[in-house]
Tab-separated table of C-alpha atoms and ligand atoms in Angstrom:
chain	number	residue	atom	x	y	z
A	20	MET	CA	70.712	-53.849	23.200
A	21	SER	CA	67.672	-56.017	23.425
A	22	ALA	CA	64.395	-55.418	21.504
A	23	THR	CA	62.672	-54.191	24.291
A	24	GLU	CA	65.428	-51.611	25.239
A	25	GLU	CA	65.575	-50.449	21.775
A	26	ALA	CA	61.770	-49.864	22.049
A	27	LYS	CA	62.094	-47.935	25.284
A	28	GLN	CA	64.590	-45.694	23.872
A	29	LEU	CA	62.866	-45.115	20.795
A	30	LEU	CA	59.784	-44.189	22.701
A	31	SER	CA	61.229	-41.946	24.899
A	32	ASP	CA	63.312	-39.934	22.202
A	33	TYR	CA	60.546	-39.838	19.600
A	34	ASP	CA	60.600	-35.961	18.632
A	35	GLY	CA	58.675	-36.153	15.419
A	36	PRO	CA	55.068	-34.719	14.867
A	37	ALA	CA	52.489	-35.535	17.637
A	38	ILE	CA	50.926	-38.783	17.456
A	39	HIS	CA	47.905	-40.279	19.068
A	40	ILE	CA	47.557	-44.105	19.496
A	41	MET	CA	44.280	-45.447	20.897
A	42	GLU	CA	44.420	-48.520	23.142
A	43	VAL	CA	41.374	-50.131	22.080
A	44	CYS	CA	41.325	-52.667	25.153
A	45	GLY	CA	40.966	-52.108	28.535
A	46	THR	CA	43.401	-54.315	29.651
A	47	HIS	CA	46.059	-52.960	27.602
A	48	THR	CA	45.106	-49.627	29.443
A	49	HIS	CA	45.540	-51.186	32.728
A	50	GLU	CA	48.612	-52.991	31.966
A	51	ILE	CA	50.180	-49.631	30.255
A	52	PHE	CA	49.523	-47.845	33.186
A	53	LYS	CA	50.633	-50.559	35.705
A	54	ASP	CA	53.951	-51.469	33.857
A	55	GLY	CA	54.808	-47.334	34.258
A	56	ILE	CA	55.082	-47.245	30.403
A	57	ARG	CA	53.150	-43.945	30.029
A	58	GLN	CA	55.801	-42.627	32.123
A	59	LEU	CA	58.672	-43.175	29.809
A	60	LEU	CA	56.867	-42.017	26.472
A	61	SER	CA	57.745	-38.920	24.865
A	62	PRO	CA	55.326	-36.148	25.195
A	63	LYS	CA	54.761	-36.348	21.671
A	64	ILE	CA	53.258	-39.540	21.941
A	65	ASN	CA	49.715	-39.577	23.059
A	66	LEU	CA	47.955	-42.822	24.399
A	67	ILE	CA	43.942	-42.579	23.923
A	68	SER	CA	41.756	-45.110	25.951
A	69	GLY	CA	39.393	-46.473	23.666
A	70	PRO	CA	35.897	-48.462	23.927
A	71	GLY	CA	37.535	-51.964	24.564
A	72	CYS	CA	35.998	-52.520	28.145
A	73	PRO	CA	32.691	-54.311	27.540
A	74	VAL	CA	31.211	-53.501	30.855
A	75	CYS	CA	31.871	-49.932	29.972
A	76	VAL	CA	30.466	-49.646	26.708
A	77	THR	CA	27.243	-51.388	27.924
A	78	PRO	CA	24.545	-48.794	28.359
A	79	ALA	CA	22.358	-48.154	31.339
A	80	ASP	CA	19.280	-49.942	29.919
A	81	PHE	CA	20.865	-53.291	30.158
A	82	ILE	CA	21.351	-52.718	33.949
A	83	ASP	CA	17.572	-51.706	34.089
A	84	GLU	CA	16.757	-54.925	32.112
A	85	ALA	CA	18.845	-56.801	34.510
A	86	VAL	CA	17.437	-55.282	37.561
A	87	MET	CA	13.786	-55.626	36.272
A	88	LEU	CA	14.457	-59.459	35.914
A	89	ALA	CA	15.687	-59.447	39.365
A	90	LEU	CA	13.130	-57.664	41.057
A	91	GLU	CA	9.951	-58.173	38.903
A	92	LYS	CA	10.226	-61.178	37.098
A	93	ASN	CA	12.082	-62.998	40.356
A	94	CYS	CA	15.023	-64.317	38.424
A	95	THR	CA	18.304	-65.467	39.999
A	96	ILE	CA	20.933	-63.227	37.993
A	97	THR	CA	24.423	-64.745	37.600
A	98	THR	CA	27.100	-62.276	36.466
A	99	PHE	CA	30.845	-61.664	37.027
A	100	GLY	CA	31.383	-59.090	39.605
A	101	ASP	CA	31.912	-55.933	37.810
A	102	LEU	CA	28.451	-55.587	36.647
A	103	VAL	CA	26.795	-55.879	40.022
A	104	ARG	CA	28.093	-52.217	40.927
A	105	VAL	CA	27.482	-50.580	37.608
A	106	PRO	CA	24.907	-47.932	38.121
A	107	GLY	CA	21.627	-48.500	36.110
A	108	SER	CA	19.133	-45.464	35.602
A	109	GLU	CA	17.831	-45.960	39.281
A	110	LYS	CA	19.496	-48.741	40.566
A	111	SER	CA	22.423	-51.131	40.492
A	112	LEU	CA	22.281	-55.032	40.771
A	113	ALA	CA	23.677	-54.294	44.314
A	114	ASP	CA	20.706	-52.216	45.138
A	115	ALA	CA	18.622	-54.687	43.599
A	116	ARG	CA	20.160	-57.374	45.866
A	117	ALA	CA	20.162	-55.401	48.799
A	118	GLY	CA	16.119	-55.147	48.217
A	119	GLY	CA	16.008	-59.036	48.356
A	120	ALA	CA	16.729	-59.980	44.681
A	121	LYS	CA	18.872	-63.019	44.194
A	122	VAL	CA	22.168	-61.524	42.371
A	123	LYS	CA	25.147	-64.324	42.420
A	124	VAL	CA	28.826	-63.704	41.179
A	125	VAL	CA	30.115	-66.354	38.945
A	126	TYR	CA	33.637	-66.855	37.874
A	127	ALA	CA	32.838	-68.457	34.518
A	128	PRO	CA	29.817	-68.768	32.304
A	129	SER	CA	29.810	-72.487	32.982
A	130	ASP	CA	29.159	-71.668	36.579
A	131	ALA	CA	25.681	-70.042	35.991
A	132	VAL	CA	24.426	-73.071	33.823
A	133	ASP	CA	25.923	-75.342	36.874
A	134	TYR	CA	24.065	-73.188	39.354
A	135	ALA	CA	20.875	-73.768	37.134
A	136	LYS	CA	21.187	-77.402	37.051
A	137	LYS	CA	21.747	-77.527	40.955
A	138	HIS	CA	18.472	-75.162	41.451
A	139	PRO	CA	15.732	-76.443	39.401
A	140	ASP	CA	13.381	-74.142	41.175
A	141	GLU	CA	15.060	-70.825	40.297
A	142	ASP	CA	14.871	-68.942	37.041
A	143	VAL	CA	18.374	-68.371	36.412
A	144	VAL	CA	19.607	-65.527	33.969
A	145	PHE	CA	23.444	-65.254	33.223
A	146	LEU	CA	24.693	-61.501	31.925
A	147	SER	CA	26.203	-62.314	28.736
A	148	VAL	CA	28.663	-59.370	28.287
A	149	GLY	CA	31.656	-59.372	26.337
A	150	PHE	CA	33.612	-59.246	22.954
A	151	GLU	CA	34.526	-62.018	20.659
A	152	THR	CA	37.165	-62.959	23.458
A	153	THR	CA	34.411	-64.396	25.942
A	154	VAL	CA	31.491	-64.961	23.630
A	155	PRO	CA	32.571	-68.427	22.779
A	156	SER	CA	32.433	-69.672	26.256
A	157	GLU	CA	29.088	-67.875	26.660
A	158	CYS	CA	27.627	-69.836	23.721
A	159	LEU	CA	28.815	-73.097	25.425
A	160	THR	CA	26.430	-72.713	28.285
A	161	VAL	CA	23.631	-72.745	25.830
A	162	GLN	CA	24.913	-75.682	24.165
A	163	GLN	CA	25.286	-77.512	27.729
A	164	ALA	CA	22.031	-76.271	28.574
A	165	VAL	CA	20.500	-77.817	25.423
A	166	GLU	CA	22.392	-81.065	25.701
A	167	GLN	CA	21.484	-81.776	29.445
A	168	GLY	CA	17.807	-80.356	29.045
A	169	ILE	CA	18.512	-77.492	31.441
A	170	LYS	CA	15.168	-75.386	30.821
A	171	ASN	CA	15.581	-72.869	33.710
A	172	PHE	CA	18.387	-70.921	32.344
A	173	SER	CA	18.638	-68.135	30.023
A	174	LEU	CA	21.287	-65.484	28.884
A	175	LEU	CA	20.704	-61.604	29.048
A	176	THR	CA	22.779	-60.655	26.007
A	177	ALA	CA	24.860	-57.544	25.363
A	178	ASN	CA	27.655	-59.064	23.426
A	179	LYS	CA	29.642	-56.932	20.901
A	180	THR	CA	32.087	-57.151	18.107
A	181	MET	CA	35.131	-55.101	17.489
A	182	PRO	CA	35.030	-54.272	13.297
A	183	GLY	CA	32.148	-51.748	13.715
A	184	ALA	CA	33.766	-50.171	16.555
A	185	TYR	CA	37.143	-49.582	14.800
A	186	LEU	CA	35.114	-47.978	11.952
A	187	ALA	CA	33.519	-45.831	14.321
A	188	MET	CA	36.484	-44.666	16.224
A	189	ARG	CA	38.931	-44.265	13.320
A	190	GLU	CA	38.844	-40.416	13.088
A	191	ALA	CA	39.792	-40.326	17.035
A	192	THR	CA	43.125	-41.646	16.574
A	193	ASP	CA	46.386	-42.134	14.161
A	194	ALA	CA	46.243	-46.076	14.864
A	195	PHE	CA	44.901	-48.797	17.025
A	196	LEU	CA	46.734	-50.991	19.463
A	197	TYR	CA	44.744	-53.903	18.421
A	198	PRO	CA	43.491	-56.128	21.165
A	199	GLY	CA	45.632	-59.672	20.839
A	200	HIS	CA	42.926	-61.550	22.835
A	201	VAL	CA	40.126	-60.486	20.302
A	202	HIS	CA	42.044	-61.130	17.370
A	203	ALA	CA	43.521	-64.641	18.673
A	204	ILE	CA	39.442	-65.489	18.036
A	205	ILE	CA	39.013	-63.719	14.652
A	206	GLY	CA	42.553	-63.342	13.205
A	207	THR	CA	43.716	-60.832	11.351
A	208	SER	CA	42.242	-60.428	8.049
A	209	LEU	CA	40.177	-57.631	9.237
A	210	CYS	CA	43.032	-55.608	10.306
A	211	GLU	CA	44.452	-56.051	6.591
A	212	LYS	CA	41.278	-55.078	5.361
A	213	LEU	CA	41.103	-51.951	7.430
A	214	ARG	CA	44.571	-51.057	6.238
A	215	ASP	CA	43.643	-51.635	2.590
A	216	GLU	CA	40.362	-50.368	2.314
A	217	TYR	CA	40.026	-47.713	4.854
A	218	GLY	CA	43.594	-46.564	5.286
A	219	ILE	CA	43.466	-47.653	9.314
A	220	SER	CA	46.715	-48.387	10.892
A	221	GLY	CA	47.449	-50.573	13.688
A	222	VAL	CA	49.587	-53.214	15.563
A	223	CYS	CA	48.203	-56.159	17.395
A	224	ALA	CA	49.524	-56.620	20.651
A	225	GLY	CA	50.223	-58.892	23.591
A	226	PHE	CA	50.069	-58.025	27.267
A	227	THR	CA	53.446	-58.249	28.842
A	228	PRO	CA	55.534	-55.115	29.405
A	229	SER	CA	58.034	-56.343	26.606
A	230	GLU	CA	55.125	-56.953	24.266
A	231	LEU	CA	53.480	-53.678	24.954
A	232	LEU	CA	56.633	-51.714	24.393
A	233	ILE	CA	57.616	-53.123	21.119
A	234	ALA	CA	54.268	-53.222	19.790
A	235	LEU	CA	54.152	-49.423	20.577
A	236	ALA	CA	57.614	-48.691	19.042
A	237	LEU	CA	56.165	-50.487	15.700
A	238	GLU	CA	53.171	-47.959	16.044
A	239	VAL	CA	55.618	-45.080	16.407
A	240	ARG	CA	57.751	-46.212	13.411
A	241	GLY	CA	55.005	-47.293	11.086
A	242	LEU	CA	53.325	-43.853	11.646
A	243	SER	CA	56.736	-42.015	10.840
A	244	LYS	CA	56.581	-43.788	7.495
A	245	GLY	CA	53.501	-41.905	6.529
A	246	LYS	CA	51.702	-45.057	5.038
A	247	PRO	CA	48.731	-47.253	6.357
A	248	PHE	CA	50.148	-50.516	8.138
A	249	PHE	CA	49.370	-53.207	9.911
A	250	ILE	CA	51.817	-55.371	12.184
A	251	ASN	CA	51.011	-58.519	14.028
A	252	ALA	CA	53.514	-58.236	17.168
A	253	TYR	CA	51.819	-61.064	18.960
A	254	PRO	CA	52.308	-63.961	16.668
A	255	ARG	CA	52.563	-66.274	19.585
A	256	VAL	CA	48.933	-65.920	19.950
A	257	VAL	CA	47.372	-64.362	17.243
A	258	THR	CA	47.331	-65.991	13.605
A	259	HIS	CA	45.869	-64.948	10.551
A	260	GLU	CA	43.204	-67.336	10.399
A	261	GLY	CA	42.189	-66.710	14.230
A	262	SER	CA	40.359	-69.607	15.781
A	263	PRO	CA	37.608	-70.962	13.081
A	264	LYS	CA	36.229	-73.348	15.775
A	265	ALA	CA	35.386	-70.461	17.930
A	266	VAL	CA	33.917	-68.264	15.189
A	267	GLU	CA	31.789	-71.349	14.035
A	268	LEU	CA	30.769	-71.604	17.800
A	269	ILE	CA	29.632	-68.057	17.734
A	270	HIS	CA	27.691	-68.238	14.495
A	271	LYS	CA	25.936	-71.254	15.530
A	272	TYR	CA	24.558	-69.847	18.344
A	273	LEU	CA	24.534	-66.028	17.822
A	274	LYS	CA	23.512	-63.405	15.094
A	275	PRO	CA	24.480	-59.723	14.407
A	276	VAL	CA	22.267	-57.420	15.406
A	277	ASP	CA	22.575	-53.633	15.665
A	278	ALA	CA	23.944	-52.466	19.153
A	279	VAL	CA	24.070	-49.141	21.140
A	280	TRP	CA	27.597	-48.721	22.783
A	281	ARG	CA	27.597	-46.032	25.485
A	282	GLY	CA	28.962	-42.840	24.282
A	283	ILE	CA	29.184	-43.856	20.829
A	284	GLY	CA	25.545	-44.599	19.888
A	285	GLU	CA	24.152	-47.433	17.593
A	286	ILE	CA	26.633	-49.061	15.522
A	287	LYS	CA	25.152	-51.393	12.635
A	288	GLY	CA	25.566	-55.085	13.407
A	289	SER	CA	28.021	-54.859	16.054
A	290	GLY	CA	26.096	-56.719	18.561
A	291	LEU	CA	25.185	-60.453	19.056
A	292	ALA	CA	21.738	-61.957	19.961
A	293	LEU	CA	20.686	-65.378	20.329
A	294	ARG	CA	19.332	-67.060	16.888
A	295	ASP	CA	15.508	-67.611	16.749
A	296	GLU	CA	16.246	-71.483	17.196
A	297	TYR	CA	17.676	-70.636	20.754
A	298	ALA	CA	14.787	-68.305	21.774
A	299	ASP	CA	14.025	-70.338	24.666
A	300	PHE	CA	17.525	-69.229	26.132
A	301	ASP	CA	17.035	-65.513	25.444
A	302	ALA	CA	15.742	-63.925	28.814
A	303	ARG	CA	14.203	-60.790	26.869
A	304	LYS	CA	11.923	-63.368	25.125
A	305	LYS	CA	11.458	-65.807	27.925
A	306	TYR	CA	10.379	-63.186	30.197
A	307	SER	CA	8.746	-60.435	27.789
A	308	LEU	CA	10.747	-57.783	28.719
A	309	PRO	CA	9.615	-54.250	27.472
A	310	HIS	CA	12.057	-51.974	25.466
A	311	ILE	CA	13.589	-50.005	28.140
A	312	THR	CA	15.466	-46.399	27.423
A	313	GLY	CA	18.182	-46.026	30.108
A	314	ARG	CA	19.526	-42.816	31.436
A	315	ASP	CA	23.182	-42.244	32.574
A	316	ASN	CA	24.133	-39.997	35.150
A	317	PRO	CA	24.286	-36.711	33.350
A	318	ALA	CA	27.537	-35.790	35.240
A	319	CYS	CA	29.539	-38.797	34.136
A	320	ARG	CA	31.870	-38.285	31.222
A	321	CYS	CA	32.062	-42.115	30.281
A	322	GLY	CA	30.662	-41.571	27.168
A	323	GLU	CA	33.475	-39.162	25.995
A	324	VAL	CA	35.950	-40.952	27.577
A	325	LEU	CA	35.290	-44.065	25.626
A	326	GLN	CA	35.464	-42.161	22.454
A	327	GLY	CA	39.096	-40.619	23.440
A	328	ARG	CA	37.488	-37.392	23.527
A	329	CYS	CA	38.510	-36.498	27.348
A	330	THR	CA	40.597	-38.417	29.804
A	331	SER	CA	39.346	-39.663	32.944
A	332	LYS	CA	40.880	-36.711	34.992
A	333	ASP	CA	39.027	-34.352	32.784
A	334	CYS	CA	35.630	-35.405	34.648
A	335	PRO	CA	35.047	-33.261	37.608
A	336	LEU	CA	33.728	-36.342	39.490
A	337	PHE	CA	36.822	-38.266	39.077
A	338	GLY	CA	38.355	-39.026	42.388
A	339	LYS	CA	36.108	-37.028	44.279
A	340	ALA	CA	32.214	-38.144	43.996
A	341	CYS	CA	33.647	-40.980	41.855
A	342	THR	CA	35.965	-43.648	43.139
A	343	PRO	CA	36.287	-47.397	42.887
A	344	GLU	CA	34.712	-47.775	46.371
A	345	HIS	CA	31.760	-45.411	45.290
A	346	PRO	CA	31.674	-45.454	41.378
A	347	ALA	CA	29.300	-43.111	39.516
A	348	GLY	CA	29.875	-44.645	35.942
A	349	ALA	CA	31.095	-48.110	34.540
A	350	CYS	CA	34.451	-46.925	33.713
A	351	MET	CA	35.207	-46.571	37.138
A	352	VAL	CA	33.518	-49.959	38.342
A	353	SER	CA	34.965	-52.169	35.679
A	354	SER	CA	38.512	-53.663	36.290
A	355	GLU	CA	39.097	-52.917	32.543
A	356	GLY	CA	37.521	-49.364	32.994
A	357	ALA	CA	39.809	-46.361	31.804
A	358	CYS	CA	38.647	-44.394	34.925
A	359	SER	CA	39.819	-47.072	37.237
A	360	ALA	CA	42.956	-47.473	35.573
A	361	TYR	CA	43.992	-43.582	35.958
A	362	TYR	CA	42.451	-43.819	39.621
A	363	LEU	CA	44.610	-46.597	40.614
A	364	TYR	CA	47.836	-45.673	38.365
A	365	GLY	CA	47.703	-42.555	36.701
A	366	ARG	CA	46.737	-40.014	39.500
A	367	GLY	CA	50.425	-38.442	39.319
A	368	PHE	CA	50.311	-37.506	35.732
B	16	SF4	S1	35.492	-40.454	36.858
B	16	SF4	FE1	33.435	-41.543	37.287
B	16	SF4	S2	31.954	-40.107	36.688
B	16	SF4	FE2	33.551	-39.414	35.495
B	16	SF4	S3	33.599	-40.390	33.749
B	16	SF4	FE3	34.892	-41.712	34.906
B	16	SF4	S4	33.233	-43.393	35.606
B	16	SF4	FE4	32.258	-41.450	34.830
């Protein structure tokens, strides 16, 4: 029997105490649904969706800031498509665009700085939202703008880092399914520290069906032994040291700051902001944005979904007033969001 078949059998036959495993990463949530892995799990294995979708954990304030830049400061907003439809307190960027604002969808951060170079008469702002995986490419935009003397480009940042989130979420789960792409950058020493100092267990997982099945089976075996554990089940990509060059790039341009995560609240040192020497590329400073306190739709339960306190299907708006075509919350908009995963693949159970 292959390792994948063995993993399948273990996951469907498991009959021990109920266990909870948090898929931290939104891509894992989607792949697990899409591959039909949830259907074959024993009812004793509960998968919980976690806070690893960067668009989902970005609070309404950020969208409000982007809308203000677009409508009141006359900036051209460049962003990945997901963020355009995320509701702010009153408007989304799609609403701002309908009101005449310039909002351009780009497919890579470098497209944004290229756009600024080609349009020197526009003030171009890129919405920099992501975890350790994507932050290095956003730092490269600043490097490119500095090197090429591009003055009409800046970042509105809401980048976040995972270490604080793991600690904040540790009570919600028995073990984490660690996101392989984050740990490809930061390495695995953090996971070992979480195991040794906090008793937090987890497996670092890849993204193919076989990698996910084997990683989940390792979680079940590890939890059955009753001792904190960490296993790197994605060694073809994740190493102990990660990518020191990418980490160095992050530290060169960005510094840790406290950050608010939707549903979880403020986590000390879990955000990243441009260092003072790059203030000319910080849209908040460049355009003197005031502090904005955003308001989420009170009926939306994204905050609880992101903490594993309920599933998307517990939300009364799910599939009715909130669908991918007409999203009421970020978790339904984002291609990594738990609500969109439940809507697309999980309505049958
Ligand atoms: S279904 Fe929609 S409204 Fe409900 S929690 Fe998810 S995103 Fe929010």
